[in-house]
Coordinates of C-alpha atoms in Angstrom, one line a residue:
Chain W
M183 CA -29.6 -24.7 -10.4
T184 CA -28.5 -26.1 -7.1
T185 CA -30.3 -28.9 -5.3
A186 CA -31.4 -28.5 -1.7
P187 CA -28.6 -30.4 0.0
E188 CA -26.1 -28.5 -2.1
R189 CA -27.6 -25.2 -1.0
T190 CA -27.4 -26.2 2.7
A191 CA -23.8 -27.3 2.2
L192 CA -23.0 -23.9 0.7
A193 CA -24.8 -22.2 3.6
L194 CA -22.8 -24.3 6.1
L195 CA -19.6 -23.4 4.3
A196 CA -20.6 -19.7 4.3
S197 CA -21.5 -19.7 8.0
G198 CA -18.5 -21.9 9.1
A199 CA -15.8 -19.6 7.8
T200 CA -16.4 -16.7 10.2
P201 CA -18.5 -17.0 13.3
A202 CA -20.8 -14.0 13.8
L203 CA -20.7 -10.9 11.6
R204 CA -20.6 -11.4 7.8
L205 CA -20.4 -8.2 5.9
D206 CA -20.2 -7.8 2.1
P207 CA -16.6 -6.9 1.1
R208 CA -18.0 -3.8 -0.6
T209 CA -19.4 -2.6 2.7
K210 CA -16.1 -3.3 4.4
A211 CA -14.2 -1.4 1.8
L212 CA -16.7 1.5 2.0
L213 CA -16.2 1.6 5.8
V214 CA -12.4 1.8 5.4
L215 CA -12.6 4.5 2.7
G216 CA -15.2 6.5 4.7
A217 CA -13.1 6.3 7.8
S218 CA -10.0 7.2 5.8
L219 CA -11.7 10.2 4.1
S220 CA -13.0 11.6 7.4
V221 CA -10.0 10.8 9.7
M222 CA -7.2 11.7 7.3
A223 CA -8.8 14.9 6.1
P224 CA -7.7 18.3 7.5
G225 CA -9.7 18.8 10.6
G226 CA -10.3 15.0 10.9
E227 CA -8.8 14.6 14.3
P228 CA -12.2 14.6 16.1
F229 CA -13.2 11.5 14.1
I230 CA -10.4 9.4 15.6
P231 CA -12.5 8.1 18.6
A232 CA -15.4 7.2 16.3
A233 CA -13.1 5.2 13.9
L234 CA -11.6 3.4 16.9
V235 CA -15.0 2.5 18.3
L236 CA -16.0 1.2 14.8
G237 CA -12.8 -0.8 14.6
M238 CA -13.5 -2.3 18.0
L239 CA -17.1 -3.1 17.1
L240 CA -16.0 -4.8 13.9
A241 CA -13.3 -6.8 15.9
L242 CA -16.1 -7.8 18.3
G243 CA -18.3 -9.0 15.5
E244 CA -15.5 -10.9 14.0
G245 CA -14.6 -12.5 17.3
A246 CA -11.1 -11.1 17.3
W247 CA -10.9 -10.6 21.0
A248 CA -7.3 -9.7 21.2
R249 CA -7.8 -6.8 18.7
V250 CA -10.7 -5.4 20.8
L251 CA -8.2 -4.7 23.5
V252 CA -5.0 -4.1 21.6
L253 CA -6.5 -1.4 19.3
P254 CA -7.5 1.1 22.0
L255 CA -4.3 0.4 24.0
T256 CA -2.1 1.1 21.0
A257 CA -4.1 4.2 20.2
A258 CA -3.7 5.4 23.8
A259 CA 0.0 4.7 23.9
I260 CA 0.5 6.7 20.6
A261 CA -1.7 9.5 21.9
V262 CA 0.5 9.8 25.0
V263 CA 3.6 10.3 22.7
A264 CA 1.7 12.7 20.5
Y265 CA 0.2 15.0 23.2
L266 CA 1.8 14.4 26.6
L267 CA 5.4 13.8 25.6
P268 CA 6.0 17.4 24.2
M269 CA 4.8 18.8 27.5
A270 CA 7.5 16.8 29.4
L271 CA 10.3 17.5 26.9
P272 CA 9.7 20.8 25.0
Y273 CA 12.3 20.3 22.3
P274 CA 11.6 20.6 18.5
A275 CA 13.2 17.2 17.9
V276 CA 10.8 15.6 20.3
G277 CA 8.1 17.8 18.7
V278 CA 8.7 16.2 15.3
V279 CA 8.3 12.7 16.8
A280 CA 5.1 13.9 18.5
A281 CA 3.7 15.3 15.3
V282 CA 4.5 12.0 13.5
A283 CA 2.8 10.2 16.4
A284 CA -0.3 12.4 16.0
Y285 CA -0.4 11.2 12.3
L286 CA 0.3 7.6 13.4
L287 CA -2.8 7.8 15.6
R288 CA -5.0 8.6 12.6
F289 CA -3.3 5.7 10.8
V290 CA -4.1 3.3 13.6
A291 CA -7.7 4.5 13.8
V292 CA -8.2 3.7 10.1
G293 CA -6.0 0.6 10.3
G294 CA -8.3 -1.0 12.9
I295 CA -11.1 -1.0 10.3
A296 CA -8.7 -2.0 7.5
L297 CA -7.6 -5.0 9.5
H298 CA -11.2 -6.3 9.6
L299 CA -11.3 -6.1 5.8
A300 CA -7.9 -7.9 5.5
R301 CA -8.6 -10.6 8.0
T302 CA -12.2 -11.6 7.0
T303 CA -12.0 -11.2 3.2
P304 CA -10.4 -14.0 1.1
P305 CA -8.9 -12.6 -2.2
T306 CA -11.5 -14.4 -4.3
E307 CA -14.4 -12.8 -2.5
F308 CA -12.7 -9.5 -2.7
T309 CA -12.2 -9.7 -6.5
A310 CA -15.8 -10.9 -6.9
A311 CA -16.9 -7.8 -4.9
L312 CA -14.7 -5.6 -7.1
R313 CA -16.4 -7.1 -10.2
A314 CA -19.8 -6.5 -8.6
A315 CA -18.9 -2.9 -8.0
H316 CA -18.2 -2.5 -11.8
V317 CA -14.4 -1.8 -11.4
P318 CA -12.7 -2.1 -14.8
R319 CA -11.5 -5.5 -15.8
A320 CA -7.9 -4.3 -16.1
V321 CA -7.9 -3.4 -12.4
T322 CA -9.8 -6.4 -11.1
V323 CA -7.6 -9.0 -12.9
S324 CA -4.3 -7.4 -11.9
A325 CA -5.6 -6.9 -8.3
A326 CA -6.6 -10.6 -8.2
V327 CA -3.1 -11.6 -9.5
L328 CA -1.4 -9.3 -7.0
L329 CA -3.5 -10.7 -4.0
R330 CA -2.8 -14.2 -5.2
F331 CA 1.0 -13.6 -5.4
L332 CA 1.4 -11.6 -2.3
P333 CA 1.6 -14.6 0.1
T334 CA 3.9 -16.5 -2.3
I335 CA 6.3 -13.6 -2.5
I336 CA 6.2 -13.0 1.3
A337 CA 7.1 -16.6 1.8
E338 CA 10.0 -16.2 -0.7
A339 CA 11.1 -13.0 1.1
R340 CA 11.2 -14.9 4.4
A341 CA 13.2 -17.7 2.8
V342 CA 15.7 -15.1 1.4
R343 CA 15.9 -13.3 4.7
D344 CA 16.6 -16.6 6.6
A345 CA 19.3 -17.5 4.1
M346 CA 20.9 -14.1 4.5
R347 CA 20.8 -14.5 8.3
L348 CA 22.3 -18.0 8.1
R349 CA 25.3 -16.5 6.3
G350 CA 25.6 -13.6 8.7
I351 CA 24.6 -10.9 6.3
G352 CA 21.5 -8.6 6.4
G353 CA 19.6 -7.2 9.3
W354 CA 19.7 -3.4 9.9
G355 CA 23.4 -3.6 10.9
G356 CA 24.2 -4.8 7.4
M357 CA 21.9 -2.2 5.9
L358 CA 23.8 0.6 7.6
R359 CA 27.2 -0.7 6.6
H360 CA 26.6 -1.8 3.0
P361 CA 23.2 -0.4 2.0
V362 CA 23.4 -1.1 -1.8
L363 CA 24.9 -4.5 -1.4
S364 CA 22.3 -5.6 1.1
I365 CA 19.5 -4.3 -1.2
E366 CA 21.1 -6.4 -4.0
R367 CA 21.4 -9.5 -1.9
F368 CA 17.8 -9.2 -0.7
T369 CA 16.0 -8.3 -4.0
V370 CA 17.8 -10.2 -6.7
P371 CA 17.2 -13.7 -5.3
L372 CA 13.6 -12.7 -4.3
I373 CA 12.8 -11.4 -7.8
A374 CA 14.4 -14.3 -9.5
S375 CA 12.7 -17.0 -7.5
S376 CA 9.3 -15.2 -7.5
L377 CA 9.3 -14.8 -11.3
R378 CA 10.0 -18.5 -11.7
V379 CA 7.0 -19.3 -9.5
A380 CA 5.0 -16.6 -11.2
E381 CA 5.6 -18.2 -14.6
D382 CA 4.0 -21.5 -13.5
L383 CA 1.1 -19.8 -11.7
S384 CA 0.3 -17.5 -14.5
A385 CA 0.3 -20.3 -17.0
A386 CA -2.1 -22.2 -14.8
A387 CA -4.3 -19.1 -14.3
L388 CA -4.4 -18.4 -18.1
L389 CA -5.5 -22.0 -18.6
R390 CA -8.3 -21.6 -16.1
G391 CA -9.6 -18.5 -18.0
L392 CA -8.1 -15.6 -16.0
G393 CA -8.7 -12.4 -18.0
S394 CA -11.1 -14.1 -20.4
A395 CA -14.1 -12.0 -21.6
A396 CA -16.6 -14.2 -19.8
R397 CA -17.8 -13.0 -16.4
P398 CA -16.7 -15.6 -13.8
T399 CA -19.2 -16.7 -11.2
A400 CA -18.4 -16.6 -7.5
M401 CA -18.7 -19.4 -5.0
R402 CA -20.0 -16.8 -2.5
P403 CA -21.5 -14.1 -4.6
P404 CA -21.4 -10.7 -2.9
R405 CA -24.8 -9.8 -1.4
L406 CA -25.8 -6.8 0.5
G407 CA -27.9 -7.7 3.5
A408 CA -29.2 -6.6 6.9
A409 CA -25.8 -6.8 8.5
D410 CA -24.4 -4.4 5.9
L411 CA -27.3 -1.9 6.5
A412 CA -26.7 -2.1 10.3
A413 CA -22.9 -1.6 9.9
V414 CA -23.4 1.5 7.7
L415 CA -26.0 2.9 10.1
V416 CA -23.7 2.4 13.1
A417 CA -20.9 4.1 11.2
A418 CA -23.2 7.0 10.2
A419 CA -24.4 7.3 13.8
L420 CA -20.8 7.4 15.1
A421 CA -20.0 10.1 12.5
A422 CA -23.1 12.0 13.5
I423 CA -22.3 11.9 17.2
T424 CA -18.8 13.2 16.4
V425 CA -20.2 16.1 14.4
M426 CA -22.8 17.0 17.0
W427 CA -20.4 16.8 19.9
Chain G
M6 CA -12.0 11.7 -26.1
T7 CA -11.3 10.3 -22.7
T8 CA -13.8 7.4 -23.1
T9 CA -12.2 6.2 -26.3
A10 CA -8.8 6.4 -24.8
E11 CA -9.9 4.4 -21.8
R12 CA -11.6 1.8 -24.0
R13 CA -8.5 1.5 -26.1
I14 CA -6.3 1.0 -23.0
D15 CA -8.7 -1.6 -21.6
L16 CA -8.9 -3.5 -24.8
R17 CA -5.2 -3.6 -25.5
M18 CA -4.4 -5.1 -22.1
S19 CA -3.8 -8.7 -22.7
P20 CA -4.2 -11.1 -19.8
K21 CA -0.4 -11.5 -19.9
D22 CA 0.0 -7.8 -19.4
L23 CA -2.4 -7.8 -16.4
I24 CA -0.5 -10.8 -14.9
S25 CA 2.8 -8.8 -15.2
V26 CA 1.1 -5.8 -13.5
G27 CA -0.1 -8.1 -10.7
V28 CA 3.2 -10.0 -10.2
F29 CA 5.4 -6.9 -10.3
G30 CA 2.9 -5.0 -8.1
A31 CA 3.2 -7.7 -5.5
L32 CA 7.0 -7.8 -5.8
Y33 CA 7.2 -4.0 -5.5
L34 CA 5.0 -4.0 -2.4
V35 CA 6.9 -6.8 -0.7
I36 CA 10.3 -5.3 -1.4
V37 CA 9.3 -1.8 -0.3
F38 CA 7.6 -3.1 2.8
G39 CA 10.2 -5.7 3.6
I40 CA 12.8 -3.0 3.8
N41 CA 10.6 -0.5 5.6
M42 CA 9.9 -3.1 8.3
L43 CA 13.6 -2.9 9.3
G44 CA 12.9 0.8 10.1
F45 CA 10.0 -0.1 12.5
I46 CA 12.3 -2.3 14.6
N47 CA 14.7 0.6 15.2
P48 CA 13.6 4.2 14.9
A49 CA 17.2 5.3 14.3
V50 CA 17.3 3.6 10.9
M51 CA 13.7 4.6 9.9
L52 CA 14.8 7.3 7.5
I53 CA 17.6 5.2 6.1
A54 CA 15.2 2.3 5.6
L55 CA 12.8 4.7 3.8
A56 CA 15.5 5.8 1.4
A57 CA 16.7 2.3 0.9
S58 CA 13.2 1.1 0.1
I59 CA 12.9 3.8 -2.6
V60 CA 16.2 2.6 -4.1
A61 CA 15.2 -1.1 -3.8
G62 CA 11.8 -0.5 -5.4
G63 CA 13.6 0.6 -8.5
I64 CA 14.8 -3.0 -9.2
P65 CA 11.3 -4.6 -9.7
F66 CA 10.0 -1.4 -11.3
I67 CA 12.7 -1.2 -14.0
L68 CA 12.3 -4.9 -14.7
F69 CA 8.5 -4.3 -14.9
L70 CA 9.1 -1.6 -17.5
T71 CA 10.9 -4.1 -19.8
R72 CA 7.5 -5.9 -20.0
V73 CA 5.6 -2.7 -20.7
R74 CA 4.8 -2.3 -24.4
H75 CA 1.9 0.1 -24.5
A76 CA 0.1 2.9 -22.6
G77 CA -1.8 2.3 -19.4
M78 CA 0.2 -0.5 -17.7
V79 CA 2.0 1.8 -15.3
T80 CA -1.2 3.6 -14.4
V81 CA -2.9 0.2 -13.7
F82 CA 0.2 -0.7 -11.6
A83 CA -0.3 2.5 -9.6
I84 CA -4.0 2.0 -9.2
V85 CA -3.6 -1.5 -8.0
T86 CA -0.7 -1.0 -5.6
A87 CA -1.9 2.3 -4.2
G88 CA -5.5 1.0 -4.0
I89 CA -4.3 -1.9 -1.8
L90 CA -2.4 0.6 0.3
M91 CA -5.4 2.8 0.6
L92 CA -7.6 -0.1 1.7
S93 CA -5.0 -0.8 4.4
G94 CA -5.2 2.7 5.8
H95 CA -3.1 5.0 3.7
P96 CA -4.7 8.5 3.2
P97 CA -6.8 8.8 0.0
I98 CA -4.7 11.7 -1.2
S99 CA -1.8 9.3 -1.4
F100 CA -3.8 7.3 -4.0
A101 CA -4.4 10.4 -6.1
I102 CA -0.7 11.4 -5.9
S103 CA 0.4 7.9 -7.0
V104 CA -1.9 8.0 -10.0
V105 CA -0.6 11.4 -11.0
C106 CA 3.0 10.2 -10.7
A107 CA 2.1 7.1 -12.8
L108 CA 0.6 9.3 -15.5
L109 CA 3.8 11.4 -15.6
A110 CA 5.9 8.2 -15.8
E111 CA 3.7 7.0 -18.6
A112 CA 4.4 10.2 -20.5
I113 CA 8.1 9.7 -20.0
I114 CA 8.3 6.1 -21.2
W115 CA 6.0 7.0 -24.1
A116 CA 8.5 9.6 -25.1
G117 CA 11.1 6.8 -25.1
N118 CA 8.9 4.7 -27.3
Y119 CA 8.7 2.1 -24.4
R120 CA 12.3 1.0 -25.2
S121 CA 14.6 3.7 -23.8
R122 CA 16.4 2.5 -20.7
R123 CA 17.6 5.9 -19.8
L124 CA 14.1 7.3 -19.8
S125 CA 12.9 4.3 -17.7
V126 CA 15.3 5.3 -15.0
L127 CA 13.8 8.8 -15.1
A128 CA 10.3 7.3 -15.1
Y129 CA 11.0 5.5 -11.8
A130 CA 12.4 8.7 -10.3
V131 CA 9.2 10.5 -11.2
Y132 CA 7.1 7.6 -10.0
S133 CA 8.8 7.5 -6.6
A134 CA 7.6 11.0 -5.9
W135 CA 4.4 9.3 -4.6
Y136 CA 6.3 8.7 -1.4
V137 CA 5.2 12.1 -0.3
G138 CA 1.6 10.9 -0.3
P139 CA 1.6 9.1 3.0
M140 CA 3.4 12.0 4.6
M141 CA 0.9 14.6 3.5
P142 CA -1.4 14.5 6.5
I143 CA 1.5 15.4 8.8
F144 CA 1.7 18.7 6.9
Y145 CA -1.8 19.6 5.9
A146 CA -3.2 18.6 9.3
R147 CA -0.7 20.4 11.3
D148 CA -3.1 23.3 12.2
D149 CA -5.3 20.7 13.8
Y150 CA -2.4 19.5 15.8
F151 CA -1.2 23.0 16.9
A152 CA -4.7 24.1 17.7
G153 CA -5.1 21.3 20.2
P154 CA -5.2 22.0 24.0
S155 CA -1.8 20.3 24.6
M156 CA 0.0 22.6 22.1
Q157 CA -1.7 25.7 23.5
M158 CA 0.1 25.0 26.8
M159 CA 3.5 24.9 25.1
G160 CA 3.7 28.6 24.3
P161 CA 3.9 30.5 21.0
E162 CA 7.7 30.1 20.7
Y163 CA 7.6 26.4 20.6
V164 CA 4.7 26.3 18.2
S165 CA 6.4 28.6 15.8
Q166 CA 9.5 26.4 15.9
M167 CA 7.4 23.4 15.1
Q168 CA 5.5 25.2 12.3
A169 CA 8.9 26.0 10.7
L170 CA 9.9 22.3 10.9
L171 CA 6.7 21.1 9.4
S172 CA 6.6 23.7 6.6
P173 CA 5.7 23.2 3.0
G174 CA 9.3 23.9 2.1
V175 CA 10.5 20.9 4.1
L176 CA 7.8 18.8 2.4
V177 CA 9.1 19.9 -1.0
L178 CA 12.7 19.1 0.0
F179 CA 11.5 15.7 1.2
D180 CA 9.8 15.0 -2.1
L181 CA 12.9 16.2 -4.1
S182 CA 15.0 13.8 -2.1
T183 CA 12.6 10.9 -2.9
V184 CA 13.1 11.7 -6.6
V185 CA 16.9 11.7 -6.1
F186 CA 16.7 8.3 -4.4
G187 CA 14.3 7.2 -7.1
L188 CA 17.0 8.1 -9.7
L189 CA 19.5 6.1 -7.7
G190 CA 17.1 3.2 -7.5
G191 CA 16.4 3.3 -11.3
L192 CA 20.2 3.3 -12.0
L193 CA 20.7 0.4 -9.5
G194 CA 17.8 -1.5 -11.2
L195 CA 19.3 -1.0 -14.6
R196 CA 22.7 -2.2 -13.4
L197 CA 21.3 -5.2 -11.7
M198 CA 19.2 -6.0 -14.7
R199 CA 22.4 -6.1 -16.8
K200 CA 24.3 -8.0 -14.2
H201 CA 21.8 -10.6 -13.2
F202 CA 18.4 -10.7 -14.9
E203 CA 19.5 -10.5 -18.5
K204 CA 21.9 -13.4 -18.0
A205 CA 19.1 -15.4 -16.4
G206 CA 16.7 -14.6 -19.3
L207 CA 14.3 -12.7 -17.0
A208 CA 14.5 -9.3 -18.5

């Protein structure tokens, strides 16, 4: 039972994190998967504009103004390479680049929606949503650990890369000259230092009951609300317009 | 039959196993992406970076296999890493391919009783066949692309040349090459494990 001031504090915390649009992580994941299934399927090319519009709307709701502009501009630039470049230079080698660009265009269309999921969902909320969606424990716990370690390992990778650069090794020049050696120099220190950090973090996580049979409660339990309904309806409308067109 | 198998797998996963899956999944993703990022900077090294990332991925994977003592861990590894990739925009078919590759890898390490180092190299080679997944749309959606108005203007000769370049045969060749690089990655992983990680007590 929470008291009234506690509840308002929680509400403030919940509203303060992101300004306008707050979707349930399950809805965000559903939007990504729905877009991916339609755009990436054979014959999914017509869905690209709808996915881009959805990505822009989500960016608007999130207040990510830069992405509202960058997303369509990136898509347009890739579309030029995919469809106009082969007309200017009709060689098969250029054609392969254009075909890859046509695929990249689909990737960007889905990626715009995926960015919304990644930018607005903290790992804890995401794992709470996975639990609420009845994903098996083996998957939720390892996904939680993965998401927890990713930033740590990225930081370690940056440190290793900086150290390599300081000694004048690495970069793509080094990769071309000594591929195996540069792989070794990058991965071995990264793995060694990450595993050392992992040991400590996993001991702490086990002590806090990670992977225990009891179902953990969430600070912000995933709830489906009006915003989720609206988002799904907008996505459905965009898909319907695409099909009718 | 399947439900009992699933239940047994779920029950036998200790929290320590799940932490290993998470830690090595994160290491695998960072290493594969860290090296692929080099390719985005310069398109000329894109294919080399792709091959290098397959080889480099073998190092955390082989080390991960030393912590695997029972069925299901490689499959959970694939579900978690490919699931994250799918939620960041990879095509859903790539997820399915990863899980199938993981099941094959499970069978291989099971055959080696979870101890055979030689078979763990083979398991990584088989697992790295998932790299074909993200490429699949280029091939299965090529008819979309060729049916588009811009391609109609290019003339039938050009389209047939392109059809040949993006044929299923090339796709199979690509996947075979990922398996070969996977084999190299497994061998490198094994060598580095002996050279570095066993000495450091990490294997």
